[in-house]
C-alpha positions as MATLAB code, in Angstrom:
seq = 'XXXXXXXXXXXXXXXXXXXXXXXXXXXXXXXXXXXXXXXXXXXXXXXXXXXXXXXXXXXXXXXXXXXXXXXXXXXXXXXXXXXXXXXXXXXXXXXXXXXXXXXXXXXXXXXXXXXXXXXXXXXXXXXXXXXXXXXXXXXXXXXXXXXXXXXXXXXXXXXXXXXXXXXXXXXXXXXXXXXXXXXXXXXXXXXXXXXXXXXXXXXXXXXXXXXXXXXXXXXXXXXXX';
ca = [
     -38.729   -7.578  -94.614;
     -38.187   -6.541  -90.724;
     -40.271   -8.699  -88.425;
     -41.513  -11.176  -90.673;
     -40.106  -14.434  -90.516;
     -37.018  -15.078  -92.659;
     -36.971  -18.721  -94.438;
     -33.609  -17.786  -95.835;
     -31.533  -15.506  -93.675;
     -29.769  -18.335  -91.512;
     -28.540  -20.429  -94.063;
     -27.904  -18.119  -96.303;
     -25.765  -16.437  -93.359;
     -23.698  -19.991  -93.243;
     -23.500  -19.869  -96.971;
     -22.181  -17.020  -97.491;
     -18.869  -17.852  -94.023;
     -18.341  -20.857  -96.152;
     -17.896  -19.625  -99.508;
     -16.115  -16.454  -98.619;
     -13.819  -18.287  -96.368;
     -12.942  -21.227  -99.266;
     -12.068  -17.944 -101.742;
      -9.728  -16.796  -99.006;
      -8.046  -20.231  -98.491;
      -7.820  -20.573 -101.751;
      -5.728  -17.505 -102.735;
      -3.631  -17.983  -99.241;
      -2.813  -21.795 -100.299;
       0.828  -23.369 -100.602;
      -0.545  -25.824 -103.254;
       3.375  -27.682 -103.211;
       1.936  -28.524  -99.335;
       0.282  -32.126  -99.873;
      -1.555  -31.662  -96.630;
      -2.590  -27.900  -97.327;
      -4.224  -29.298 -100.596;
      -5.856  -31.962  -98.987;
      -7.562  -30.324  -96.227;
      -8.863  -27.583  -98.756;
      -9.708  -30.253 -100.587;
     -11.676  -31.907  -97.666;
     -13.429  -28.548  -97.062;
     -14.433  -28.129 -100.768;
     -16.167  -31.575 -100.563;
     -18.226  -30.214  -96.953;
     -19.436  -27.378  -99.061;
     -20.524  -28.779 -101.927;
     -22.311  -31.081  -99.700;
     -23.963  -27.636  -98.297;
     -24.337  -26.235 -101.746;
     -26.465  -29.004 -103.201;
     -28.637  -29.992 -100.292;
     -30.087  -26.162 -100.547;
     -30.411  -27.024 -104.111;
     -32.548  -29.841 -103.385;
     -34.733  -28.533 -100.522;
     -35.487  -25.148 -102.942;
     -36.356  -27.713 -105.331;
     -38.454  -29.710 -103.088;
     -39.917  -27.199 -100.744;
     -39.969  -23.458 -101.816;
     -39.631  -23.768 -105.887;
     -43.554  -24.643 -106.278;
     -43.953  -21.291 -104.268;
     -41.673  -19.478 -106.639;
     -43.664  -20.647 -109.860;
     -46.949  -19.593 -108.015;
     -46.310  -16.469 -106.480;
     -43.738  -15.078 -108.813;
     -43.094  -17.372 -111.964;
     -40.543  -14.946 -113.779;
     -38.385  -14.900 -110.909;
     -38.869  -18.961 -110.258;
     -37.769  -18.803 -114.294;
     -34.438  -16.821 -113.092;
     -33.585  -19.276 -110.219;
     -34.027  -22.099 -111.974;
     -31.513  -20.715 -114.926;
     -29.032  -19.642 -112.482;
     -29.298  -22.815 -110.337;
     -27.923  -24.621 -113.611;
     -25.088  -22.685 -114.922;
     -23.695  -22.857 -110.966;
     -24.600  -26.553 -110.741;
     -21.964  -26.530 -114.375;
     -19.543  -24.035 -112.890;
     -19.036  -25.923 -109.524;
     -18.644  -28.745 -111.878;
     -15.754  -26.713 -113.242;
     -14.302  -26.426 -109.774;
     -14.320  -29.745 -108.977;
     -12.171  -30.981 -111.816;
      -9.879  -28.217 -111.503;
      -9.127  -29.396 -107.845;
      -9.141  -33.262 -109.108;
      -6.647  -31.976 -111.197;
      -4.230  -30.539 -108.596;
      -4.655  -32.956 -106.834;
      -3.579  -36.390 -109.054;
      -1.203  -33.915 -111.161;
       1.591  -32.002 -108.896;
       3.604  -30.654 -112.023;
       0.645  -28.210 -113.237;
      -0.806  -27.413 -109.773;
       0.957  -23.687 -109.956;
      -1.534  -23.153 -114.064;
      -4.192  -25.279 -112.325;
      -4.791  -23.319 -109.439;
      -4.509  -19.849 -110.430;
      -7.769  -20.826 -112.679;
      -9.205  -22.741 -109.829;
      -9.070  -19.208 -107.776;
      -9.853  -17.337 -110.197;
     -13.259  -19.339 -111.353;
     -13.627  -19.790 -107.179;
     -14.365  -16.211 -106.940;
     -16.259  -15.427 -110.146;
     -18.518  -18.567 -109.162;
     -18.417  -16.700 -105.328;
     -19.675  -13.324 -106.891;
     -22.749  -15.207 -108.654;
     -23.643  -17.347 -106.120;
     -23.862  -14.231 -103.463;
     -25.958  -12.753 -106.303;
     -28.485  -15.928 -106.245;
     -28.886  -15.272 -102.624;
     -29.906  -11.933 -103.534;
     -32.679  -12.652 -105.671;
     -33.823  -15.436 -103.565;
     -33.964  -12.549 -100.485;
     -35.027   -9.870 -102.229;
     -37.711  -10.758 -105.274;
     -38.296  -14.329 -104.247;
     -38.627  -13.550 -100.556;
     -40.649  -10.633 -101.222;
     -43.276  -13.096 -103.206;
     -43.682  -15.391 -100.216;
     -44.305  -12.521  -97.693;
     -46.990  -10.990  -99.848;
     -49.022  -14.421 -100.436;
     -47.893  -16.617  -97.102;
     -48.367  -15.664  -92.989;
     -45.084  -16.507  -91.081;
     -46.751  -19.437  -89.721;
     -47.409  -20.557  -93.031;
     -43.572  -19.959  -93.727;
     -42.259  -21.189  -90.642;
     -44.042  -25.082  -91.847;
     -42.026  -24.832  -94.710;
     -38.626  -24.059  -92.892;
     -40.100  -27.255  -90.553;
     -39.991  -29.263  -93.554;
     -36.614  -27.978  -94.804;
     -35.011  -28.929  -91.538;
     -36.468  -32.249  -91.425;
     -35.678  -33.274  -94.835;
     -31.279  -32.863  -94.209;
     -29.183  -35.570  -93.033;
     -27.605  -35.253  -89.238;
     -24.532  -34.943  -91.340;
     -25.447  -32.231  -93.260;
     -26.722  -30.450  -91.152;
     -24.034  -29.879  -88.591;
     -21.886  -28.956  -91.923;
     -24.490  -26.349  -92.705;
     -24.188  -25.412  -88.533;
     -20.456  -25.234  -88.758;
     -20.771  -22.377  -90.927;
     -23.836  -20.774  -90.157;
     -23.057  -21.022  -85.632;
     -20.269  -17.926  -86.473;
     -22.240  -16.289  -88.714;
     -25.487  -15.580  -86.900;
     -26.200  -12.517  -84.746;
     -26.704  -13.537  -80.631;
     -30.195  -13.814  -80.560;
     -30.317  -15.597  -83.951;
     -28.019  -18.063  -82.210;
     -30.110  -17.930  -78.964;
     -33.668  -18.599  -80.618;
     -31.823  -21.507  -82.500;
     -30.069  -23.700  -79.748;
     -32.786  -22.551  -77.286;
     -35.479  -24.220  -78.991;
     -33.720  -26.943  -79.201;
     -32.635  -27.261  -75.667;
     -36.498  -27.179  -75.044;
     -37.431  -29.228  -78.086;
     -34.987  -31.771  -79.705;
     -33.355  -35.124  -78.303;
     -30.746  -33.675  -75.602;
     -28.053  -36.102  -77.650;
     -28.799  -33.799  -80.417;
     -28.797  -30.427  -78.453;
     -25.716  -31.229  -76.510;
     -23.383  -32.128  -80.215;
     -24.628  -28.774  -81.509;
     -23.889  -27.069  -78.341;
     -20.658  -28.896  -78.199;
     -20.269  -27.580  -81.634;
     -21.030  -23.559  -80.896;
     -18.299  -24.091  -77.783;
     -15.552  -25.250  -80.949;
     -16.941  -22.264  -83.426;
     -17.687  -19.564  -81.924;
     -14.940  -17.004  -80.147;
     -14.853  -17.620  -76.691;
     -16.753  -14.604  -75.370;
     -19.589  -15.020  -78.151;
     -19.812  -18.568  -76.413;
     -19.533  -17.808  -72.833;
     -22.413  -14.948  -73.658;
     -24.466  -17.830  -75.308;
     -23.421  -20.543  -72.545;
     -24.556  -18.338  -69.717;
     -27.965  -17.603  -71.335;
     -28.730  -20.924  -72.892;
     -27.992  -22.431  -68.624;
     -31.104  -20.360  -67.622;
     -33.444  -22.351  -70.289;
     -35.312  -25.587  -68.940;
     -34.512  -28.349  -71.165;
     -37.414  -30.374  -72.503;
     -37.552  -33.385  -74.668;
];
């Protein structure tokens, strides 16, 4: 809904870079290239490091508003949270496989891709239902300030390391003021060690007029903290 706050628009955002991106490595891969294979490999294990943390923090934080609010919906997540929980499963021994066995990696990964993008399609659909229904059940029952405790809680609960996996992704993503209101607050409001690797971070990912745009406005913000 325009103008009320949006728990899942961010990292959904991110979600959505990473996974489309992996579907486009993967069908642009030289699988006979060890190090090709490796890095996607390596960027396979990032996201399903992304993939299950929002798991978890649904699970922890927003589920119990789900069951409340709208309990047939919370009914759908929770069924499609476990057949892609088994289907990433999937994914991850198909890559294993390429991976320790070089003379099926051409059968191997043209299921691999294949399952990549089916799993893509439903997981883009999750996010649908979780901002369309399942957001539309916490705007009618919770104020944004209500919801913005909740994201508070969300943030806090993610490793450092996680986190600037899920920033990778999301820093590119995100719309200029979406990145503004993000790095911003923390200028004013986190440890500056923690501001400055995230800023260092937008300077790597982002193209280099997006940053110089966000540079120049983030230099007229007072830092706090």
């Amino acid at each position: 809904m325009y103008q009320r706050f949006d728990l899942l628009a961010p990292v959904h955002k991110g979600l959505r870079h990473a996974l489309g991106g992996l579907v486009f490595q993967a069908g642009s891969l030289n699988v006979n290239n060890d190090g090709e294979l490796r890095r996607f490999a390596e960027e396979f294990a990032d996201i399903v490091d992304i993939l299950e943390s929002h798991s978890r923090d649904e699970d922890a934080h927003v589920h119990h508003l789900y069951e409340r609010f709208a309990p047939e919906t919370a009914a759908k997540l929770e069924a499609e949270h476990e057949t892609l929980e088994a289907e990433l499963g999937e994914l991850q021994g198909l890559l294993d496989k390429a991976l320790r066995a070089p003379e099926e990696r051409g059968p191997t990964w043209y299921i691999l891709q294949r399952k990549l993008t089916r799993f893509t399609t439903a997981y883009f659909s999750h996010l649908e239902r979780e901002e369309g229904e399942a957001a539309e059940a916490l705007w009618a029952n919770l104020d944004d300030a209500q919801l913005k405790e909740v994201s508070v809680r969300i943030r806090s609960s993610i490793p450092p390391a996680t986190m600037m996996i899920f920033l990778r992704y999301m820093l590119p993503a995100l719309t200029f003021n979406e990145r503004y209101d993000m790095l911003s607050g923390m200028k004013r409001f986190a440890p500056p060690e923690a501001y400055q690797a995230v800023r260092e971070l937008a300077e790597r990912r982002l193209r280099p007029e997006d940053w110089a745009e966000l540079a120049a406005a983030l230099d007229t913000v007072e830092q706090g903290a």
